[in-house]
Coordinates of C-alpha atoms in Angstrom, one line a residue:
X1 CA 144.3 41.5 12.6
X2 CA 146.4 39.2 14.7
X3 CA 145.5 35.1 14.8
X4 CA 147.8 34.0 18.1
X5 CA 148.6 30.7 18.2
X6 CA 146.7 28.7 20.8
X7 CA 146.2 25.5 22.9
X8 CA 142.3 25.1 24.1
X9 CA 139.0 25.8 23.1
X10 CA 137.0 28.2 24.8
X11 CA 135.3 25.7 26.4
X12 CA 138.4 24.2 28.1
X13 CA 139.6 27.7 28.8
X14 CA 136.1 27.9 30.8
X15 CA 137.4 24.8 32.7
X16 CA 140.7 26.0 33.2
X17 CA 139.0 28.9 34.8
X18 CA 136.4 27.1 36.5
X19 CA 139.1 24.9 38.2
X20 CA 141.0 27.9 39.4
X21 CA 138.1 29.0 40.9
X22 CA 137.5 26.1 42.6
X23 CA 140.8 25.7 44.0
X24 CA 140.2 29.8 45.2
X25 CA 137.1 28.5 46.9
X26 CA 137.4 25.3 48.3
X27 CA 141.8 25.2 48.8
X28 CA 141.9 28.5 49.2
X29 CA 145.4 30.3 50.2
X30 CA 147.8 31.4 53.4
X31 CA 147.9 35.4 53.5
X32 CA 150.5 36.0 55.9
X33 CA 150.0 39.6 55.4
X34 CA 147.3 41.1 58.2
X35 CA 146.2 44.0 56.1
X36 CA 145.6 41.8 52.9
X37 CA 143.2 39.6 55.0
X38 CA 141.2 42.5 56.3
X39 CA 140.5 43.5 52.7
X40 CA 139.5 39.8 51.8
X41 CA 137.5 39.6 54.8
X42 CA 135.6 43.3 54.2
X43 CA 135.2 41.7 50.4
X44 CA 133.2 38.8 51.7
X45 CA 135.9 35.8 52.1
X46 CA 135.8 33.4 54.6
X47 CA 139.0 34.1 57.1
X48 CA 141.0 32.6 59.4
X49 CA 143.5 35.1 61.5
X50 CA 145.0 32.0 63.4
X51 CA 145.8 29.9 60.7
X52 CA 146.0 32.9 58.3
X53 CA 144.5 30.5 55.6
X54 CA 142.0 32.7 53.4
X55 CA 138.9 31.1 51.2
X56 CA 138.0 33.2 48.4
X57 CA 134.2 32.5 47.3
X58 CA 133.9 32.7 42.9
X59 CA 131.6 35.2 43.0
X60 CA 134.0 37.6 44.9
X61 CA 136.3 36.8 42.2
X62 CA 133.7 37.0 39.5
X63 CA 132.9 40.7 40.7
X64 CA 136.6 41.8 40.8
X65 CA 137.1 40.6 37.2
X66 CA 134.5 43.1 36.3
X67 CA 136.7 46.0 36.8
X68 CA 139.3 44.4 35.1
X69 CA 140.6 47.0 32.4
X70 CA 142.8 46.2 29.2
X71 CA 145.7 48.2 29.1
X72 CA 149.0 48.4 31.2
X73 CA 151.0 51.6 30.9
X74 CA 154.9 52.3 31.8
X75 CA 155.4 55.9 32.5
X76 CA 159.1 57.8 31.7
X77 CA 161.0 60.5 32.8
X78 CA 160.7 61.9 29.5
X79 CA 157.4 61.3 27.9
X80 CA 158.3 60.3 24.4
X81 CA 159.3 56.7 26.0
X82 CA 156.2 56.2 27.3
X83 CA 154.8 52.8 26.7
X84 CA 151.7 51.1 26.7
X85 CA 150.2 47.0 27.0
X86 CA 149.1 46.0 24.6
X87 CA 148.7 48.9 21.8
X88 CA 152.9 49.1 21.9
X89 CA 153.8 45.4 21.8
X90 CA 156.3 43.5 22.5
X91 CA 157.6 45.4 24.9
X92 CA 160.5 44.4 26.0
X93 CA 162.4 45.0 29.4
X94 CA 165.4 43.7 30.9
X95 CA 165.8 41.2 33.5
X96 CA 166.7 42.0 36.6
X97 CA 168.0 42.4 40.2
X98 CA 171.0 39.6 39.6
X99 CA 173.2 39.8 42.1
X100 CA 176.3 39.3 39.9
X101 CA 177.6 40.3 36.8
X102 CA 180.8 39.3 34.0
X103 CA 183.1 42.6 34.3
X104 CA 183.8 43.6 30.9
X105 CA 186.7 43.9 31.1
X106 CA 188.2 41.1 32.7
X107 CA 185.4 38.8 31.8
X108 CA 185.4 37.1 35.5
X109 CA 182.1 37.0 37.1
X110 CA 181.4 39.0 40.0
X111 CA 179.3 40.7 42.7
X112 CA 177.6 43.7 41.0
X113 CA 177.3 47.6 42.3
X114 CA 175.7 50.5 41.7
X115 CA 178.1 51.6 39.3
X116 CA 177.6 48.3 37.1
X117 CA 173.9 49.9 37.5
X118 CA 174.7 53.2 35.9
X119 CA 176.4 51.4 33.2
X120 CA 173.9 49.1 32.2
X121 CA 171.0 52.1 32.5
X122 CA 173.2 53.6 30.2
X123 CA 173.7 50.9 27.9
X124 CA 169.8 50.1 27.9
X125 CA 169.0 53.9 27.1
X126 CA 171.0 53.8 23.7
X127 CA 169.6 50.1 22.4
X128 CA 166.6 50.6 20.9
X129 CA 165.3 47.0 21.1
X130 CA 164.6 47.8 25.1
X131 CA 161.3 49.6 26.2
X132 CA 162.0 49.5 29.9
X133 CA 164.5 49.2 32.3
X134 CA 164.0 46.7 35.0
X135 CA 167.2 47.0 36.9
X136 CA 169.3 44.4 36.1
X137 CA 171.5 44.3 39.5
X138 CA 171.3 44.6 43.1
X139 CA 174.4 46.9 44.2
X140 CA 176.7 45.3 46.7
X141 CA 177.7 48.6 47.6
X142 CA 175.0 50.1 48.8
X143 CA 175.4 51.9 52.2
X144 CA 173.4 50.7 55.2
X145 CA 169.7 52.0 54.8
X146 CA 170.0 52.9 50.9
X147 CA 169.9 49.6 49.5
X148 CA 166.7 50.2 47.1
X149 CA 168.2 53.8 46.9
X150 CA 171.3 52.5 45.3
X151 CA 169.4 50.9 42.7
X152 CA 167.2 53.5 41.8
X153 CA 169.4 56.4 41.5
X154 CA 171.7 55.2 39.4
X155 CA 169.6 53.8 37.2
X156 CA 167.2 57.0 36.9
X157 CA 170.2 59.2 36.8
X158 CA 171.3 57.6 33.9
X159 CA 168.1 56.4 31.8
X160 CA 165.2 58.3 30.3
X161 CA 162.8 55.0 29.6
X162 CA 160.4 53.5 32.1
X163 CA 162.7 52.2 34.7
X164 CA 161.1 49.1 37.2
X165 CA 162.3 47.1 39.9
X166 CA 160.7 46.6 43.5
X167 CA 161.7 47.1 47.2
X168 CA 162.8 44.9 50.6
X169 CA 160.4 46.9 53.0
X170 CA 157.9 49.9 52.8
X171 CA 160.6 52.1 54.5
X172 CA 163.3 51.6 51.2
X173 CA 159.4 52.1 48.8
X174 CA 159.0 55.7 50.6
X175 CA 162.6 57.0 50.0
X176 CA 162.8 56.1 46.3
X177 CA 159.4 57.5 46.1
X178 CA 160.6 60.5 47.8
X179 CA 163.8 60.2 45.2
X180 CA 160.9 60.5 42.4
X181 CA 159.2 63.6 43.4
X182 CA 162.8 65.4 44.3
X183 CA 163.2 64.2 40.4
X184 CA 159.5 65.5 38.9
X185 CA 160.1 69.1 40.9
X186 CA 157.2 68.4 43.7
X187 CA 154.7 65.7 45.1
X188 CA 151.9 67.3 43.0
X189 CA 154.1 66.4 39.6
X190 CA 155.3 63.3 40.5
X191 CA 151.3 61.9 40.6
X192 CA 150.8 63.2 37.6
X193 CA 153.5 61.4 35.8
X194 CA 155.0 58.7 38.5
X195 CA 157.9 57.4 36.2
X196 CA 158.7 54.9 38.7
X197 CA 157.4 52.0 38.4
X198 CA 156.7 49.3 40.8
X199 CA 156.9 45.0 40.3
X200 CA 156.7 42.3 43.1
X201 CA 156.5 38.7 43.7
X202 CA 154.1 39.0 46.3
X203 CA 152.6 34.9 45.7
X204 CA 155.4 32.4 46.5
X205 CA 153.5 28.9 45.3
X206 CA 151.8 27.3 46.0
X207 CA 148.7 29.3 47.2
X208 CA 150.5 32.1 49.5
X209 CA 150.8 35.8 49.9
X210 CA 153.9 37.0 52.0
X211 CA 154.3 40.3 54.5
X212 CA 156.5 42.5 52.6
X213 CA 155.9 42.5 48.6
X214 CA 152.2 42.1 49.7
X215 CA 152.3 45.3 51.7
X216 CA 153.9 47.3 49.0
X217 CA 151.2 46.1 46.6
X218 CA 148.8 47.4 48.9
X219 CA 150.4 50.6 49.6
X220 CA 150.9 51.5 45.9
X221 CA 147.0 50.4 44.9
X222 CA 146.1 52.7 47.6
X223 CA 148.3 55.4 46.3
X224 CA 147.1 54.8 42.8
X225 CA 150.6 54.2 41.6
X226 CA 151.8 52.1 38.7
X227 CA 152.5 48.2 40.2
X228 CA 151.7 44.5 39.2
X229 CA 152.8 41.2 40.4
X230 CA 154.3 38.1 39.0
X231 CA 153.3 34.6 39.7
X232 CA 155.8 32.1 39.8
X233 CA 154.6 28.4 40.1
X234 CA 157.4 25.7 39.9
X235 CA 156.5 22.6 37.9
X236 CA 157.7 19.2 40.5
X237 CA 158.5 21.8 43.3
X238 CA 155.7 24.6 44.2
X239 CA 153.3 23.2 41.8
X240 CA 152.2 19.4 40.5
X241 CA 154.6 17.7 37.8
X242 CA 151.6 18.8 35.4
X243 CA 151.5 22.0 32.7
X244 CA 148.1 22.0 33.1
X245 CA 148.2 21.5 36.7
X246 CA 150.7 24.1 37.2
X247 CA 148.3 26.6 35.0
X248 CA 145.9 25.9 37.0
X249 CA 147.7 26.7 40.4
X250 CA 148.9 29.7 38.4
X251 CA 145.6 30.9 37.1
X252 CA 144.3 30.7 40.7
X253 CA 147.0 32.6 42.1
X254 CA 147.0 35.6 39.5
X255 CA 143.1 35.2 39.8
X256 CA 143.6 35.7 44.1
X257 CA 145.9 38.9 43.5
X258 CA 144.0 40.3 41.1
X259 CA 140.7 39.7 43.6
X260 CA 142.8 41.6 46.0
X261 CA 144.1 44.8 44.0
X262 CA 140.7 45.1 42.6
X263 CA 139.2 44.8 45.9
X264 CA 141.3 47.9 47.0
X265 CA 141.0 50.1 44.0
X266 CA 138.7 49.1 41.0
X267 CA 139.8 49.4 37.8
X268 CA 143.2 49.5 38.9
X269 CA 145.6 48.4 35.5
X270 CA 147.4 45.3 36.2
X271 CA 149.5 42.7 33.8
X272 CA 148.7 38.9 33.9
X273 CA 152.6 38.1 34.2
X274 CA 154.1 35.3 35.4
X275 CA 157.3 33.0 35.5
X276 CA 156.0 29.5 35.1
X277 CA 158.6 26.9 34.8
X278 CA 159.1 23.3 35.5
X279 CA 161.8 22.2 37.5
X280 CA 164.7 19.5 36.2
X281 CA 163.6 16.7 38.3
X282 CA 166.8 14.8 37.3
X283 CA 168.8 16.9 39.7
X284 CA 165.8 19.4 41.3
X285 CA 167.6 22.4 39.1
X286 CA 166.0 25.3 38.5
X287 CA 165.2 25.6 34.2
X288 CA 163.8 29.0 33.3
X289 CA 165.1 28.2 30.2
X290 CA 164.0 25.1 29.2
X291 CA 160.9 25.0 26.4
X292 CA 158.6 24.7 28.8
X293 CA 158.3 27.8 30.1
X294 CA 157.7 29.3 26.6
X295 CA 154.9 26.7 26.6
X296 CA 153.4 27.6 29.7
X297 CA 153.6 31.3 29.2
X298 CA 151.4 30.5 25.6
X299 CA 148.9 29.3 28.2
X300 CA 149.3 31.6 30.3
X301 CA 148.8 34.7 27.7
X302 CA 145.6 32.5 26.5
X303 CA 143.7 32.9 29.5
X304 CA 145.0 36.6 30.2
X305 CA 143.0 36.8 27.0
X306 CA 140.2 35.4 28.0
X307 CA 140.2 38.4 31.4
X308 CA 141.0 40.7 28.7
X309 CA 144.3 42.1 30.8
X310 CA 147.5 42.5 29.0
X311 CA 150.2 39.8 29.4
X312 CA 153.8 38.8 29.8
X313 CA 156.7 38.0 32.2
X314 CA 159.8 36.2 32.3
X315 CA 160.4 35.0 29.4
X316 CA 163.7 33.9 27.0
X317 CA 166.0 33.4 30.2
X318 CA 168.8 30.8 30.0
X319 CA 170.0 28.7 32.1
X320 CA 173.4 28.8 29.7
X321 CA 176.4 30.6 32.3
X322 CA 177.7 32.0 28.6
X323 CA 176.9 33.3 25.5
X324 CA 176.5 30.1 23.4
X325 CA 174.2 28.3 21.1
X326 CA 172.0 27.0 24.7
X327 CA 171.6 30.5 25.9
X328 CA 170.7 31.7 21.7
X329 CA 168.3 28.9 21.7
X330 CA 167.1 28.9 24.7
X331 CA 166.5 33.0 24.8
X332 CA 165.2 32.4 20.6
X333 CA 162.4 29.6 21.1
X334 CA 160.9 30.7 24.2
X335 CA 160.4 34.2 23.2
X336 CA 159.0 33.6 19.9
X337 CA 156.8 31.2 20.8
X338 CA 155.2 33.8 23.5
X339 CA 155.3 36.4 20.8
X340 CA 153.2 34.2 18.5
X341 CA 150.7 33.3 21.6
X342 CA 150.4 37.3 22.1
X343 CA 152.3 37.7 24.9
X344 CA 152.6 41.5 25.3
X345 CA 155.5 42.1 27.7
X346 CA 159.1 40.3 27.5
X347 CA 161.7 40.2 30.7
X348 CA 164.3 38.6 28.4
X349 CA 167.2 41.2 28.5
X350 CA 171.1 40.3 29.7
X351 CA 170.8 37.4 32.2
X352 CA 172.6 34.2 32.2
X353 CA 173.0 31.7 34.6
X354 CA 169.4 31.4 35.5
X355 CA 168.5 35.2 36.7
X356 CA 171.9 34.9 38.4
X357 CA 174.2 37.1 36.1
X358 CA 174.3 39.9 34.0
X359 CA 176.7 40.1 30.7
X360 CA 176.5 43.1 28.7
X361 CA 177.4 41.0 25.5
X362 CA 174.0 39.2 26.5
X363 CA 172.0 42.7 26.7
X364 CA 173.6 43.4 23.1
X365 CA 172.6 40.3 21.6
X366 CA 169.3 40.1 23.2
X367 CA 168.5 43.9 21.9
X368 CA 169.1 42.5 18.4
X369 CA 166.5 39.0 19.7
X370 CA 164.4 42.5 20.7
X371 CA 164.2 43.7 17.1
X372 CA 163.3 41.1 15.2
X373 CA 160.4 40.1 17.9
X374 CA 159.4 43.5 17.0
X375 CA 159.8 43.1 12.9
X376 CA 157.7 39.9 13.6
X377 CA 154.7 41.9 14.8
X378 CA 155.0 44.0 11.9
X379 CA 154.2 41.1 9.8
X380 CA 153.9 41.7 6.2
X381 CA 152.5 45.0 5.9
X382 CA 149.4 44.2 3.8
X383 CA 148.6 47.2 0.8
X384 CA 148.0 47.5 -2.6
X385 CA 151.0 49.6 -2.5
X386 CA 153.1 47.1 -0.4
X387 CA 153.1 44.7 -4.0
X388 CA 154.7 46.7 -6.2
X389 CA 152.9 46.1 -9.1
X390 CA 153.9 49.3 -11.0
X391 CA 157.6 48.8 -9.7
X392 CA 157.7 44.9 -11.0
X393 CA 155.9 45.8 -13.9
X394 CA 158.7 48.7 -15.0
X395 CA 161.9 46.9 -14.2
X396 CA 160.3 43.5 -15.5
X397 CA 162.0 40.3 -16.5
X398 CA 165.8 39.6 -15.9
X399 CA 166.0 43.5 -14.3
X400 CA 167.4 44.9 -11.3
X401 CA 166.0 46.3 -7.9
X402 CA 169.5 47.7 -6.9
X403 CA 169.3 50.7 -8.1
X404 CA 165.7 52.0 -7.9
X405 CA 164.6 54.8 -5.6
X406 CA 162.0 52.2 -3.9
X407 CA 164.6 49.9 -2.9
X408 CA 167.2 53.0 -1.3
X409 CA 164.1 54.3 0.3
X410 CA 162.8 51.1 2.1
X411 CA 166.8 49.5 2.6
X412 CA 166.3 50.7 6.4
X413 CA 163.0 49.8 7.2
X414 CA 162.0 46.6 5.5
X415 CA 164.9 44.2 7.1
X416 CA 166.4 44.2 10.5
X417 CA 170.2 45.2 10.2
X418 CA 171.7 43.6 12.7
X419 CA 175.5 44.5 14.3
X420 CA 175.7 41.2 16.0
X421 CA 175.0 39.0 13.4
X422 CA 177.3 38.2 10.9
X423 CA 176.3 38.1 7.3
X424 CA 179.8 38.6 5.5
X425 CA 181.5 36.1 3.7
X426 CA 183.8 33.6 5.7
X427 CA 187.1 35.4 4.0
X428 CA 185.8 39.2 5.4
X429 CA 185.2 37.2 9.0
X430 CA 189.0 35.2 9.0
X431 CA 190.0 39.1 8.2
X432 CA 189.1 40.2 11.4
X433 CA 190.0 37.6 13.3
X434 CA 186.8 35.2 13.7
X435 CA 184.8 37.0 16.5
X436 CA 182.2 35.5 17.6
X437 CA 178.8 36.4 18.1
X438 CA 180.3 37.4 22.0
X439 CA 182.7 39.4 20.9
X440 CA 181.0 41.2 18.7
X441 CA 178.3 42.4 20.9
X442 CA 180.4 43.1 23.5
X443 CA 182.9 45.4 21.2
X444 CA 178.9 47.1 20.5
X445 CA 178.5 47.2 24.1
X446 CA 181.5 48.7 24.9
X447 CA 181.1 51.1 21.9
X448 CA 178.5 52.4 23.7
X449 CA 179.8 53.1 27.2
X450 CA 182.8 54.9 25.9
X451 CA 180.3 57.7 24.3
X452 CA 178.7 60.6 27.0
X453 CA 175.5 59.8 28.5
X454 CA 172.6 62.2 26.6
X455 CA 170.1 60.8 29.7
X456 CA 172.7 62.0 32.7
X457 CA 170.6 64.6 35.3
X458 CA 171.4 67.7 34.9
X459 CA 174.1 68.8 37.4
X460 CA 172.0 71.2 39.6
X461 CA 169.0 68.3 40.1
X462 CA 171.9 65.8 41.1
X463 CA 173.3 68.2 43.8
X464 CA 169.2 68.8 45.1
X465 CA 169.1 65.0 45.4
X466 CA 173.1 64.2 47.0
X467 CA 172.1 67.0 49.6
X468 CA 168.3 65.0 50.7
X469 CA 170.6 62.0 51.0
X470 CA 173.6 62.1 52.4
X471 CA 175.9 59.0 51.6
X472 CA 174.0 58.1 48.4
X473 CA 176.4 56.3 45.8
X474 CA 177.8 58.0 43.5
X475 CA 175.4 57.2 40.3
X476 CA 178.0 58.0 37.8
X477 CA 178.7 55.9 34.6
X478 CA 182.3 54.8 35.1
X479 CA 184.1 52.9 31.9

């Protein structure tokens, strides 16, 4: 049984909820979006079309939260990489849609394309730390009218886990849905397993809902396909120079999504995810990395508790342009104090420069962070068997452990082994020339690209999809 660390009692997470519903009620919020006020107003909320502004009484929020539901699940092309909030946690996806990334090769940063996104989807496929793959990249070379295509092609093409990211307008949402069922073999098998799956930013703090992400929320609930939404409050910018007054805000807007989603379909699964941060007032910066945005999302994950939703977001980002002690502690203290708070879902994989950049030394290293978040939730594996008794009782004072068939059998599965981290002594590391933790993961990185592809399409699927849309990219891993 886990005990998560915590920061209120349930009485002041009664508050905290309280307050947000107040703010819902009496603030209220701007929906810019003309469908999303119609379902607030056919809910019971009190409306204003000319002003857009939207006031959203507790007890329509109280009844929503009734058909909250507990679990979250990411869907794959191939089934065996299914996974599911919170019964499979952490689960851990990469960050995503950067528009740059550091070529491997020459180690200059630069704007990224779609064949940066067949590389990475490849790269994230083989690292088993990574659960899903939220594309990390836009593609700067995506033809006119394919840029969501772009995207998704390459990085289902090349990837057999869940594979997320979201969409500019409804039009680019159709064609990689379309892109989906031309995958699954029909319409009919595509609902049945939709392996795409769908994330937005549809609140921009404080307290309003835009036209486009809110549409495709709305479109997808009303398809019954697989989408949440992130809230993203800013600490001295969208949201007071408070933690508790920027959870609030926060609360309230996951609280006035949620009302809307569960106003269109009920029970429909949702995660309590956000990217709370506070800005650096010093220069107005933006600081996903800073501490307290771990902080925040431990209060965050509280009160998803408290709806009984699974939970998660952004979380161990760096601000750090490079792979150095900032962006390892950064990445390290944010995630694990999430972790401890029970935060279900992780967006912590290969970004730097504040959701700006993706290295693929970063992905290595934070696949490596990955497994030992995982080892941590293990814990200690409590059993009668698990002490040993007989085992310390045979080999018995001033013996050895080296050479006993308990020790060869649990060598693998007791201790994270890690291929970043160095554990050899200083003379073995002069030896080969005094990589750093960098270079190492990028040699791993690279390692990995050189090798085939096990998750490419099969060539006849990939012709079937070329020939529905002409001009697509080309998909292909290229090292």
């Amino acid at each position: 049984m886990y005990r998560f660390a915590s920061f209120f009692s349930p009485e002041e997470i009664e508050q905290i909820h309280e307050a947000s519903l107040e703010i819902l009620e009496d603030v209220g919020l701007l929906v810019r979006n003309e469908k999303a006020r119609s379902v607030f107003a056919r809910r019971g909320c009190r409306v204003d079309n000319q002003t857009t502004l939207v006031k959203i009484p507790r007890q329509v929020v109280e009844d929503c939260r009734s058909s909250f539901v507990p679990n979250y699940k990411f869907i794959a092309q191939d089934p065996q990489y299914d996974v599911v909030l919170p019964d499979d946690r952490p689960v851990i996806v990469t960050g995503s849609s950067a528009p740059n990334i550091i070529d491997p090769k020459t180690g200059e940063e630069r704007r990224a394309t779609s064949t940066d996104i067949a590389n990475i989807a490849h790269l994230i496929n083989e690292l088993p730390g990574f659960d899903v793959f939220s594309i990390s990249t836009l593609a700067d070379d995506a033809p006119e009218g394919q840029f969501a295509l772009s995207r998704f092609y390459p990085a289902l093409k090349n990837c057999k886990k869940p594979v997320r990211s979201n969409t500019p307008t409804i039009k680019d949402l159709e064609m990689v849905l379309e892109l989906g069922e031309i995958i699954a073999g029909s319409k009919e098998a595509y609902m049945e397993r939709p392996f795409i799956n769908h994330h937005y930013c549809p609140v921009v703090s404080p307290l309003t809902m835009d036209v486009e992400s809110t549409e495709a929320i709305i479109y997808l609930t009303e398809k019954g396909l697989p989408v949440y939404g992130t809230i993203v409050p800013n600490a001295g910018m969208s949201a007071p120079m408070s933690l508790m007054g920027t959870l609030v805000l926060g609360n309230a807007e996951f609280l006035a999504l949620s009302t809307l989603i569960q106003s269109i379909r009920p029970g429909a699964p949702m995660i309590y995810a956000v990217l709370s941060t506070v800005a650096d007032m010093r220069t107005g910066d933006y600081a996903p990395g800073a501490i307290e945005t771990g902080i925040l999302q431990m209060a965050h994950t509280e009160m998803a508790r408290f709806y009984n939703v699974p939970s998660g977001g952004y979380i161990g980002l760096t601000n750090s342009h490079c792979n150095d002690a900032q962006s390892g502690y950064e990445t390290g203290m944010n995630v694990t104090a999430a972790l401890l708070a029970g935060a279900d879902l992780f967006n912590m994989g290969g970004l730097l420069s504040s959701l700006m950049t993706f290295d693929y030394a970063k992905a290595v290293i934070d696949n490596e962070i990955a497994l030992m978040l995982k080892r941590i939730t293990r814990g200690m594996e409590f059993s009668k068997e698990n002490m040993c008794l007989d085992l310390i009782k045979e080999v018995g004072p001033g013996g050895n452990y080296m050479d006993k068939m308990h020790t060869l059998k649990n060598m693998k599965t007791t201790a994270v082994l890690p291929k970043v981290a160095n554990r050899q002594g200083r003379g073995h590391w002069e030896e080969e020339g005094r990589p750093d933790s960098h270079a190492r993961a990028l040699a791993e990185a690279k390692k990995i690209l050189m090798q085939d592809n096990p998750a490419r399409f099969p060539a006849e699927l990939d012709a079937k999809i070329r020939s529905h849309f002409p001009g697509i990219v080309p998909g292909d891993c290229k090292w």
